[in-house]
Coordinates of C-alpha atoms in Angstrom, one line a residue:
Chain X
M25 CA 90.4 134.5 97.5
E26 CA 89.0 131.1 98.2
I27 CA 86.0 131.9 96.3
V28 CA 88.0 132.9 93.0
M29 CA 90.0 129.7 93.6
A30 CA 86.9 127.7 93.7
F31 CA 85.7 129.2 90.5
V32 CA 89.0 128.5 88.9
C33 CA 88.8 124.9 90.2
G34 CA 85.4 124.7 88.6
F35 CA 86.5 126.1 85.3
L36 CA 89.2 123.7 85.0
F37 CA 86.9 120.7 86.0
M38 CA 84.4 122.3 83.0
A39 CA 86.9 122.4 80.5
A40 CA 88.4 118.9 81.3
I41 CA 85.3 117.3 80.9
Y42 CA 84.3 119.0 77.5
L43 CA 87.7 117.7 76.2
I44 CA 87.2 114.3 78.1
L45 CA 84.1 113.6 76.0
S46 CA 85.4 114.6 72.8
R47 CA 86.4 111.6 70.5
S48 CA 90.0 112.8 69.5
L49 CA 92.5 110.9 71.8
L50 CA 94.6 114.0 72.1
R51 CA 91.9 116.2 73.3
I52 CA 91.3 113.6 76.0
I53 CA 94.8 113.6 77.2
I54 CA 94.7 117.4 77.2
G55 CA 91.4 117.2 79.3
T56 CA 93.2 114.5 81.7
G57 CA 96.0 117.0 82.2
L58 CA 93.4 119.9 82.8
L59 CA 91.7 117.5 85.3
S60 CA 94.7 116.9 87.3
H61 CA 95.4 120.9 87.3
G62 CA 92.0 121.5 88.6
A63 CA 92.4 118.7 91.3
H64 CA 95.8 120.2 92.2
L65 CA 94.5 123.9 92.6
L66 CA 91.7 122.1 95.0
I67 CA 94.2 120.6 97.3
L68 CA 95.9 124.1 97.7
T69 CA 92.8 125.6 98.3
M70 CA 91.4 123.2 100.6
G71 CA 94.3 123.8 103.1
G72 CA 92.8 127.2 103.5
L73 CA 95.0 130.2 101.6
G74 CA 95.6 132.1 105.0
G75 CA 99.1 133.1 105.9
T76 CA 101.4 135.4 103.8
A77 CA 104.5 134.3 105.2
P78 CA 106.3 131.0 103.7
P79 CA 105.4 127.7 105.0
V80 CA 108.3 127.7 107.4
L81 CA 107.8 127.6 111.4
A82 CA 110.4 129.1 113.4
E83 CA 110.2 130.7 117.1
G84 CA 107.9 133.4 117.3
V85 CA 106.3 133.3 114.0
T86 CA 102.7 133.1 113.8
D87 CA 101.9 134.0 110.3
F88 CA 102.6 131.1 108.1
A89 CA 100.9 129.3 105.5
D90 CA 99.8 125.4 105.9
P91 CA 102.7 123.4 104.4
I92 CA 101.0 120.2 104.1
P93 CA 98.8 121.0 100.8
Q94 CA 102.2 122.3 99.4
A95 CA 103.5 119.1 100.2
L96 CA 100.8 116.9 98.8
I97 CA 100.5 119.0 95.6
L98 CA 104.0 118.4 94.7
T99 CA 103.6 114.7 95.2
A100 CA 100.3 114.7 93.0
I101 CA 102.0 117.0 90.2
V102 CA 104.9 114.4 89.9
I103 CA 102.8 111.4 89.7
A104 CA 100.5 113.5 87.2
F105 CA 103.4 114.5 85.0
G106 CA 104.8 110.8 85.0
V107 CA 101.2 109.8 83.8
T108 CA 100.8 112.2 81.0
A109 CA 104.0 111.2 79.8
F110 CA 103.2 107.5 79.7
I111 CA 99.9 108.2 78.2
L112 CA 101.2 110.2 75.3
V113 CA 103.5 107.8 74.3
L114 CA 101.0 105.0 74.5
A115 CA 98.5 107.2 72.4
Y116 CA 101.6 107.7 69.7
R117 CA 102.1 103.7 70.0
A118 CA 98.4 103.0 69.4
Y119 CA 98.2 105.5 66.6
Q120 CA 100.9 103.7 64.8
E121 CA 99.4 100.3 65.4
L122 CA 95.8 101.1 65.1
Q123 CA 96.0 103.9 62.1
T124 CA 93.6 106.0 64.2
D125 CA 93.4 108.3 67.1
D126 CA 89.8 108.3 67.1
T127 CA 88.3 106.6 70.0
T128 CA 85.1 105.6 68.0
A129 CA 87.2 103.9 65.6
M130 CA 89.3 102.1 68.0
K131 CA 86.2 100.8 69.9
G132 CA 86.2 96.9 69.8
S133 CA 84.7 94.5 72.8
G134 CA 87.9 92.8 72.5
I135 CA 86.1 89.7 73.7
D136 CA 85.9 87.6 70.4
D137 CA 88.9 88.4 68.7
Chain L
M13 CA 113.2 95.0 115.0
I14 CA 110.8 97.8 114.7
N15 CA 111.1 98.1 111.0
F16 CA 110.4 94.8 110.4
L17 CA 107.1 95.2 109.3
L18 CA 108.4 97.4 105.8
F19 CA 110.4 94.3 104.9
P20 CA 107.7 92.8 102.5
I21 CA 107.4 96.2 100.7
L22 CA 111.5 97.0 100.7
I23 CA 112.4 93.7 99.4
T24 CA 110.0 93.8 96.3
F25 CA 111.0 97.3 95.5
F26 CA 114.8 96.6 95.6
T27 CA 114.3 93.3 94.0
G28 CA 112.2 95.4 91.3
M29 CA 115.4 98.0 90.9
I30 CA 118.2 95.3 90.7
L31 CA 116.5 93.4 88.2
I32 CA 116.3 96.2 85.8
F33 CA 120.1 95.9 85.4
F34 CA 119.8 92.6 84.4
Q35 CA 117.7 93.1 81.4
K36 CA 118.8 90.3 78.7
N37 CA 120.0 87.7 81.4
I38 CA 116.6 85.6 81.9
F39 CA 118.0 83.0 84.0
M40 CA 119.1 85.8 86.6
Q41 CA 115.9 87.6 86.3
R42 CA 113.9 84.4 87.0
S43 CA 115.8 83.2 90.0
I44 CA 116.4 86.5 91.7
S45 CA 112.6 87.3 91.5
L46 CA 111.8 83.6 92.8
I47 CA 114.2 83.9 95.7
S48 CA 113.4 87.4 96.8
L49 CA 109.7 86.5 96.6
A50 CA 110.3 83.5 98.8
T51 CA 112.4 85.9 101.1
A52 CA 109.4 88.6 101.3
T53 CA 106.7 86.0 101.9
I54 CA 108.6 84.5 105.0
C55 CA 108.9 87.9 106.1
A56 CA 105.5 88.6 105.8
F57 CA 104.6 85.4 107.6
L58 CA 106.9 86.5 110.4
V59 CA 105.3 89.8 110.5
M60 CA 101.9 88.3 110.9
L61 CA 102.9 85.9 113.6
Q62 CA 104.3 88.9 115.4
V63 CA 101.2 90.9 115.1
Q64 CA 99.5 87.9 116.2
R65 CA 101.7 87.5 119.3
E66 CA 102.4 91.1 120.3
G67 CA 99.4 93.1 118.7
I68 CA 99.4 95.9 116.0
Q69 CA 102.7 97.0 114.6
S70 CA 103.3 100.5 113.4
V71 CA 106.2 102.9 112.2
T72 CA 106.2 106.6 111.8
F73 CA 108.8 107.8 109.5
G74 CA 111.3 110.2 110.5
N75 CA 110.6 110.1 114.2
W76 CA 107.9 112.7 113.7
P77 CA 104.9 113.0 116.3
V78 CA 102.1 110.6 115.3
P79 CA 99.3 112.6 113.4
Y80 CA 102.1 114.6 111.5
G81 CA 104.4 111.7 110.3
I82 CA 103.5 109.0 107.7
T83 CA 102.6 105.8 109.7
M84 CA 102.8 102.3 108.2
V85 CA 100.4 99.7 110.1
A86 CA 100.8 96.1 110.4
D87 CA 97.2 95.1 111.9
G88 CA 95.5 91.6 111.5
V89 CA 93.7 92.7 108.1
S90 CA 96.9 94.1 106.2
T91 CA 99.6 91.5 107.4
L92 CA 97.0 88.6 106.2
L93 CA 96.5 90.5 102.8
V94 CA 100.3 90.9 102.2
F95 CA 101.1 87.5 103.0
T96 CA 98.4 86.2 100.6
S97 CA 99.5 88.4 97.9
L98 CA 103.1 87.6 98.2
L99 CA 102.4 83.9 98.3
L100 CA 100.2 84.3 95.2
A101 CA 102.9 86.3 93.3
F102 CA 105.5 83.4 94.2
F103 CA 103.3 80.7 92.3
L104 CA 102.4 83.3 89.4
I105 CA 106.0 84.1 88.9
W106 CA 106.6 79.9 88.7
Y107 CA 103.6 79.9 86.4
S108 CA 104.7 82.6 84.1
F109 CA 108.2 80.9 83.3
G110 CA 106.1 78.3 81.0
S111 CA 103.8 80.9 79.4
I112 CA 104.4 84.5 79.5
G113 CA 107.2 84.1 76.4
K114 CA 111.0 85.5 76.3
E115 CA 110.0 88.9 74.2
R116 CA 108.0 89.8 77.7
E117 CA 110.7 88.6 80.0
H118 CA 113.2 90.6 78.0
F119 CA 111.2 94.0 78.3
F120 CA 111.0 94.3 82.3
Y121 CA 108.2 91.8 82.7
Y122 CA 109.6 90.6 86.3
P123 CA 110.5 94.3 87.6
G124 CA 106.8 95.1 86.9
I125 CA 105.6 92.5 89.0
M126 CA 107.8 93.8 91.5
F127 CA 106.9 97.2 91.5
I128 CA 103.1 96.3 91.4
L129 CA 103.8 94.1 94.5
T130 CA 105.4 97.3 96.0
G131 CA 102.5 99.0 95.4
V132 CA 99.8 96.6 96.5
N133 CA 101.6 95.8 99.8
G134 CA 102.3 99.4 100.6
A135 CA 98.9 100.2 99.9
F136 CA 97.6 97.3 102.2
T137 CA 100.3 98.8 104.9
T138 CA 99.9 102.4 105.0
G139 CA 97.9 104.3 107.8
D140 CA 97.9 107.7 106.1
I141 CA 95.4 108.5 103.7
F142 CA 97.3 110.6 101.3
N143 CA 100.2 107.8 101.2
M144 CA 97.7 105.4 100.3
F145 CA 97.0 107.6 97.0
V146 CA 100.9 107.0 96.2
F147 CA 100.9 103.6 96.4
F148 CA 98.0 103.3 94.5
E149 CA 99.7 105.2 91.8
V150 CA 102.9 103.1 92.2
L151 CA 100.4 99.9 91.5
L152 CA 98.9 101.6 88.9
M153 CA 101.7 102.5 86.9
S154 CA 103.3 99.2 87.1
S155 CA 100.0 97.6 86.0
Y156 CA 100.0 100.3 82.9
L157 CA 103.2 98.6 81.9
L158 CA 102.1 95.0 82.3
I159 CA 98.7 95.6 80.6
V160 CA 100.4 97.1 77.7
L161 CA 103.6 94.8 77.7
G162 CA 103.8 93.1 74.5
G163 CA 102.3 95.7 72.5
E164 CA 99.3 93.7 70.4
K165 CA 97.0 95.7 68.9
K166 CA 94.0 94.3 71.4
Q167 CA 96.5 95.1 74.1
L168 CA 96.7 98.9 73.1
R169 CA 93.2 99.4 72.6
E170 CA 92.2 98.2 75.8
S171 CA 95.1 99.7 77.8
I172 CA 94.0 103.3 76.5
Q173 CA 90.5 102.6 78.1
Y174 CA 92.3 101.1 81.3
L175 CA 94.7 104.2 81.8
L176 CA 91.8 106.8 81.0
V177 CA 89.4 105.3 83.8
N178 CA 92.4 104.9 86.4
I179 CA 93.6 108.5 85.7
I180 CA 90.3 110.3 86.1
S181 CA 89.6 108.1 89.1
S182 CA 93.1 109.2 90.5
A183 CA 92.1 112.6 90.2
L184 CA 88.9 112.0 92.0
F185 CA 90.7 110.2 94.5
V186 CA 93.1 113.5 94.9
I187 CA 90.0 115.6 95.4
T188 CA 88.3 113.7 98.1
V189 CA 91.2 113.7 100.0
A190 CA 91.4 117.4 99.4
Y191 CA 87.6 117.8 100.9
L192 CA 88.3 115.3 103.8
Y193 CA 91.7 117.3 104.8
S194 CA 89.5 120.6 104.5
V195 CA 87.1 119.1 106.9
V196 CA 89.2 117.4 109.4
G197 CA 92.6 118.7 108.7
T198 CA 94.5 115.4 109.2
L199 CA 95.8 112.9 107.0
S200 CA 96.7 110.3 109.2
M201 CA 93.9 107.7 109.0
A202 CA 93.7 107.0 112.7
D203 CA 93.6 110.5 113.6
I204 CA 90.9 111.1 110.8
S205 CA 89.2 108.2 112.5
V206 CA 89.3 110.2 115.9
K207 CA 88.4 113.7 114.4
I208 CA 85.1 112.6 112.7
A209 CA 84.2 110.8 115.8
E210 CA 84.6 114.2 117.4
I211 CA 82.2 116.2 115.1
N212 CA 80.0 113.2 114.9
Q213 CA 79.9 112.8 111.0
P214 CA 77.8 115.7 109.8
G215 CA 76.5 115.7 106.0
I216 CA 79.4 116.9 104.4
I217 CA 81.5 113.5 105.6
T218 CA 78.9 111.6 104.6
T219 CA 79.1 112.8 101.0
I220 CA 82.9 112.3 101.4
A221 CA 82.2 108.8 102.3
V222 CA 80.0 108.2 98.9
L223 CA 83.0 110.1 97.1
F224 CA 85.3 107.2 98.3
L225 CA 83.1 104.9 97.6
V226 CA 83.0 106.0 94.1
V227 CA 86.8 106.1 93.9
F228 CA 87.7 102.7 95.5
G229 CA 84.4 101.3 93.6
L230 CA 86.1 102.2 90.4
K231 CA 89.2 100.1 91.1
A232 CA 87.4 97.1 92.9
A233 CA 84.7 97.1 90.1
I234 CA 81.5 97.3 92.1
F235 CA 78.1 97.7 90.1
P236 CA 78.1 100.8 87.8
L237 CA 81.6 101.2 87.6
Y238 CA 82.8 97.8 86.4
F239 CA 82.3 98.3 82.8
W240 CA 86.0 99.0 82.1
L241 CA 87.0 95.3 83.8
P242 CA 85.9 92.8 81.5
S243 CA 87.6 93.8 78.3
S244 CA 90.7 95.4 80.1
Y245 CA 91.3 92.5 81.8
A246 CA 91.0 90.2 79.2
A247 CA 93.6 91.9 77.2
P248 CA 97.0 91.1 78.7
P249 CA 98.5 87.2 78.9
I250 CA 97.3 84.9 81.6
P251 CA 99.6 85.3 84.1
V252 CA 99.2 89.3 84.2
L253 CA 95.4 88.6 84.1
A254 CA 95.6 86.1 87.3
L255 CA 97.7 88.8 89.0
F256 CA 95.3 91.6 88.5
G257 CA 92.3 89.5 89.0
A258 CA 93.7 88.2 92.1
L259 CA 95.3 91.5 93.7
L260 CA 94.4 94.7 91.9
T261 CA 90.4 94.6 92.7
K262 CA 91.2 93.4 96.2
V263 CA 93.0 96.7 96.9
G264 CA 90.1 98.8 95.9
V265 CA 88.1 96.2 98.1
Y266 CA 90.5 96.6 100.9
A267 CA 90.4 100.4 100.8
I268 CA 86.6 100.4 100.9
M269 CA 86.7 98.0 103.8
R270 CA 89.1 100.0 105.6
T271 CA 87.4 103.6 105.1
Y272 CA 84.1 102.3 105.7
T273 CA 85.1 100.6 109.0
L274 CA 87.4 103.0 110.4
F275 CA 86.2 106.6 109.4
F276 CA 82.4 106.4 108.5
V277 CA 80.8 104.7 111.0
H278 CA 78.4 107.2 112.4
D279 CA 75.8 107.3 109.9
I280 CA 75.6 103.7 109.1
A281 CA 72.0 103.7 108.2
F282 CA 72.7 105.6 105.0
T283 CA 76.2 104.5 104.1
H284 CA 76.4 100.9 104.9
Q285 CA 72.9 100.6 103.5
L286 CA 74.3 102.2 100.2
L287 CA 77.1 99.6 100.1
L288 CA 74.8 96.9 100.6
I289 CA 72.4 97.7 98.0
F290 CA 75.5 98.1 95.7
A291 CA 77.0 95.0 96.7
V292 CA 73.7 93.0 95.7
L293 CA 73.6 95.0 92.4
T294 CA 77.5 93.8 91.4
I295 CA 76.3 90.2 92.2
I296 CA 73.6 90.4 89.8
A297 CA 75.5 92.3 87.2
G298 CA 78.3 89.7 87.7
C299 CA 75.7 86.7 87.6
I300 CA 74.2 88.0 84.3
G301 CA 77.9 88.5 82.8
A302 CA 79.2 85.2 84.0
L303 CA 76.3 83.1 82.3
A304 CA 76.2 85.3 79.1
H305 CA 79.8 84.5 77.8
F306 CA 81.3 81.6 76.1
D307 CA 84.6 82.5 76.5
V308 CA 86.2 81.2 79.2
K309 CA 88.5 84.2 80.4
Q310 CA 85.3 86.3 80.4
I311 CA 83.3 83.9 82.8
I312 CA 86.3 83.8 85.5
I313 CA 86.4 87.7 84.9
Y314 CA 82.8 88.3 85.4
N315 CA 83.1 85.8 88.8
I316 CA 85.7 88.4 90.0
V317 CA 82.8 91.1 90.2
I318 CA 80.8 88.6 92.0
A319 CA 83.2 88.1 94.6
V320 CA 83.5 91.7 95.1
G321 CA 80.0 92.1 95.7
V322 CA 80.0 89.1 98.4
I323 CA 82.7 90.5 100.3
L324 CA 81.2 94.0 100.3
F325 CA 78.0 92.6 101.3
G326 CA 79.9 91.1 104.4
A327 CA 81.4 94.5 105.1
A328 CA 78.1 96.5 104.8
Q329 CA 76.8 94.3 107.9
M330 CA 79.1 96.0 110.4
N331 CA 78.9 93.5 112.8
F332 CA 81.5 90.6 113.8
D333 CA 80.5 87.8 112.1
G334 CA 79.8 89.7 108.7
L335 CA 83.3 91.2 108.6
E336 CA 85.2 88.1 110.2
G337 CA 83.2 86.5 107.0
A338 CA 84.3 89.2 104.4
M339 CA 88.0 88.6 105.5
F340 CA 87.6 84.8 105.0
Y341 CA 85.9 85.3 101.7
L342 CA 88.4 87.9 100.7
I343 CA 91.5 85.5 101.1
H344 CA 89.7 82.9 99.7
D345 CA 88.9 84.6 96.6
M346 CA 92.6 85.7 96.1
I347 CA 93.8 82.4 96.1
I348 CA 91.1 80.8 94.3
K349 CA 90.8 83.5 91.3
A350 CA 94.5 83.0 91.0
A351 CA 94.3 79.1 91.0
L352 CA 91.2 79.3 88.2
F353 CA 92.9 81.7 86.0
M354 CA 96.0 79.4 86.1
L355 CA 93.7 76.3 85.4
V356 CA 91.8 78.6 82.5
G357 CA 95.2 79.4 81.3
I358 CA 96.4 75.8 80.7
I359 CA 92.9 75.0 79.3
I360 CA 93.7 77.7 76.8
Y361 CA 97.2 76.6 76.2
I362 CA 96.3 73.2 75.4
T363 CA 93.5 73.7 73.2
G364 CA 94.8 77.1 71.6
T365 CA 91.5 78.9 72.2
S366 CA 89.5 80.6 74.5
D367 CA 86.0 79.8 73.2
L368 CA 84.0 76.9 75.1
R369 CA 82.4 75.9 72.0
K370 CA 85.6 74.7 70.3
M371 CA 86.9 72.6 73.1
G372 CA 86.0 69.3 74.5
G373 CA 86.9 65.8 75.7
L374 CA 90.0 67.1 77.5
M375 CA 89.6 64.4 80.4
K376 CA 90.6 61.5 78.4
K377 CA 94.1 63.2 78.0
Y378 CA 94.4 65.5 81.0
P379 CA 92.5 63.4 83.8
S380 CA 94.2 65.2 86.9
L381 CA 94.0 68.7 85.3
G382 CA 90.1 68.1 85.0
W383 CA 89.7 66.7 88.6
F384 CA 91.6 69.7 90.0
Y385 CA 89.5 72.1 88.0
L386 CA 86.4 70.7 89.7
I387 CA 87.7 71.1 92.9
A388 CA 88.6 74.5 92.4
A389 CA 85.3 75.3 90.9
F390 CA 83.4 73.6 93.8
G391 CA 85.9 75.6 96.2
L392 CA 85.0 79.0 94.3
A393 CA 80.9 78.1 95.0
G394 CA 81.6 77.3 98.3
I395 CA 80.7 73.6 98.6
P396 CA 81.1 72.9 102.2
P397 CA 84.6 71.4 103.3
L398 CA 86.2 73.7 100.7
S399 CA 87.2 77.4 101.2
G400 CA 84.5 79.3 100.0
F401 CA 81.9 78.0 102.3
I402 CA 83.0 79.4 106.0
G403 CA 83.5 82.8 104.6
K404 CA 80.1 82.6 103.1
L405 CA 78.6 81.2 105.8
L406 CA 79.9 83.8 108.0
I407 CA 78.7 86.7 105.7
V408 CA 75.3 85.1 105.6
Q409 CA 74.9 84.8 109.8
G410 CA 76.1 88.2 109.7
G411 CA 73.6 89.2 107.5
F412 CA 70.9 87.5 109.3
A413 CA 72.1 88.8 112.4
A414 CA 71.8 92.5 111.2
G415 CA 68.3 92.1 110.0
N416 CA 69.0 91.7 106.0
T417 CA 67.2 88.2 105.4
G418 CA 66.0 89.0 101.8
T419 CA 69.5 89.9 100.5
S420 CA 71.4 87.2 102.9
I421 CA 69.2 84.5 100.9
F422 CA 69.9 86.0 97.9
I423 CA 73.8 85.6 98.5
L424 CA 72.8 81.9 99.0
A425 CA 71.3 81.7 95.8
S426 CA 73.9 83.7 93.8
S427 CA 76.4 80.7 94.9
L428 CA 74.3 78.3 92.6
I429 CA 74.9 80.8 89.5
V430 CA 78.4 80.8 90.1
L431 CA 78.5 77.2 90.6
L432 CA 76.4 77.1 87.2
S433 CA 79.0 79.3 85.4
V434 CA 82.2 77.5 86.5
I435 CA 80.6 74.2 85.8
R436 CA 79.9 75.2 82.7
I437 CA 83.7 75.1 81.6
F438 CA 84.0 71.7 83.0
L439 CA 81.1 70.5 80.8
Y440 CA 82.4 72.0 77.6
A441 CA 85.9 71.6 78.0
F442 CA 86.4 68.2 79.6
W443 CA 83.2 66.2 78.7
G444 CA 82.0 65.9 75.4
K445 CA 83.8 64.3 72.2
E446 CA 87.0 65.6 71.7
G447 CA 87.6 68.9 70.3
Q448 CA 91.0 70.6 68.8
T449 CA 94.2 70.5 70.6
V450 CA 97.8 72.2 70.1
Q451 CA 100.7 69.9 70.5
I452 CA 102.8 71.2 73.6
Q453 CA 106.1 70.4 75.1
E454 CA 105.6 68.1 78.2
K455 CA 108.1 70.6 80.1
T456 CA 105.9 73.3 79.5
Y457 CA 103.0 71.6 80.6
K458 CA 105.0 70.6 83.6
Q459 CA 105.8 74.4 84.4
L460 CA 102.3 75.5 84.4
Y461 CA 100.9 72.6 86.1
Y462 CA 102.7 72.2 89.3
P463 CA 102.3 75.8 90.4
T464 CA 98.8 75.5 89.6
V465 CA 98.3 72.4 91.4
I466 CA 100.2 73.6 94.6
L467 CA 97.8 76.7 94.7
V468 CA 94.7 74.3 94.5
V469 CA 95.9 72.2 97.2
I470 CA 96.6 75.5 99.4
S471 CA 93.0 76.4 98.9
I472 CA 91.8 72.9 99.9
V473 CA 93.9 73.2 103.0
Y474 CA 92.6 77.1 103.5
G475 CA 89.0 75.4 103.5
V476 CA 89.5 72.2 105.5
G477 CA 92.0 73.7 108.0
A478 CA 89.9 76.7 108.7
E479 CA 90.5 75.9 112.1
W480 CA 94.1 77.2 112.0
V481 CA 93.3 80.4 110.2
T482 CA 90.5 81.5 112.4
P483 CA 92.9 83.1 114.9
F484 CA 94.0 85.5 112.4
M485 CA 90.7 86.0 110.8
D486 CA 89.3 86.7 114.6
A487 CA 92.3 89.5 115.2
A488 CA 91.8 91.1 111.6
A489 CA 87.6 90.9 112.5
H490 CA 88.4 92.4 115.7
V491 CA 90.3 95.3 114.3
L492 CA 87.5 96.0 111.7
T493 CA 84.6 96.1 114.2
D494 CA 86.5 98.2 116.8
P495 CA 88.2 101.6 115.5
S496 CA 89.5 102.0 118.7
V497 CA 91.8 99.0 118.5
Y498 CA 93.7 100.6 115.6
I499 CA 93.6 104.3 116.9
E500 CA 95.2 103.0 120.0
A501 CA 97.8 101.2 118.1
V502 CA 98.8 103.7 115.9
M503 CA 98.8 106.8 118.4
K504 CA 100.7 104.5 121.2
G505 CA 103.2 103.7 118.6
A506 CA 103.9 107.6 118.2
Q507 CA 105.5 108.4 121.7
P508 CA 108.9 108.4 121.5

């Protein structure tokens, strides 16, 4: 199962990098979304997928999933949501102000103006 | 008071929340933020004294036993950094009364500063690697707000770049923590250190060390990863730029120093050699940038990059002198960078331009400003009695002791280029024939002038009175050179 998950993460990273390298801002944002999904799945896998019971520890239970990756993933997902929402709003504002969503057209050194 | 070390974080956090309710009342915003920052600074100072007196303090949340709960640790390193960042923020807020403008004050400028300080202080204090990621996000989120606040074209353009770089580095951070968790099975920094020592750092841990260097290096702006910094930092107004320049990169530097002295200490021949090479390359890149520009902001911004290189060079030596020097230089650099940005801000405000070639002859009208600038510039370069000297001396001593003679001499030589780059501002702006000036009000000028001057004086005191600071630096370097001190203090604090 871990091998399958590794492939899934790898595929997500591949797609994310492909999208991040494109010129349209919206595609880049979708790419960052995929990147964080890949990272989250990686956390889940890295704790080991063993155990079928829920991550609750009780007297006499020996077979349970590791709860820490689930706690981490929850935190990381919330943060990723927040950041994605922020960058979407920012991209919209930038589109209004700069009249373009093409990162090449946006480019400027920002030094001498 | 066992929770006392959390006060610098909690006070700034709650102040940020309270300030949101006074959106339109600028007087309240200003007074509340000044008062609470003063309180937080005093608390941080008391924590520092307590740590000096009673040893490392730690709190584990929710009474969990130690390797499982989230620990907050106040040791010599973190308390020094927390105190300095709060002190700087106090003067920066005072400075921004005159310079940030009503528009930004109405739109959550002060809460943004408070939340960024929460994140910075949290990242310095935390003893849990995932919790450090969370605090990084807190400070990044507030820095996104501050960099885009005002919504000018240039700000929007640069903030998108800044956001993307940081989102990708955050994803890398999560990935690295996941790898580390899969190898050692713990998140508490003290426990990680113990576990890595047990398995004696195999190749996979060294790989994780390099990944951490990439992640924190993006934040700290080390050599190949500093590309985003000059243009992004130039976009926001001067007080925000000063805050970023003084605090944000230093969080990355702190994280590199912490992980490279606590976790990855068993394969120094590879990891610390790599750190040393990158430190030297960072200095070279920074020097080239600092000499190439005629824009005052850019010159000082590239000096941030140089300073990061110098500090990491000290950290890469892994001996007492090198690490103590790195701590000295880290604190010095935070103070002097804030002061320099504030001075440069006044110059820009007076002349109405940031282009050196259009300035000139300010010495006649503003002599005291000129002399204070000169002192700050000498301090940055490390002319003996001033604050940069002792840090650099110790770093170079550490370098010689570790056998890196050539690179140590290079560090000394780079001081000359630093001096040249900042003296150029003095020559162009204060000497020569009079350039353009903008009429500014006496009151605004004073609002900008006093906090800046006090900060320069603090930097002088820090240099001349190095004797008083040394005990704190010794304690910090002691923690950095010997991981077992940190581990023992954290593990002991656990027992209920």
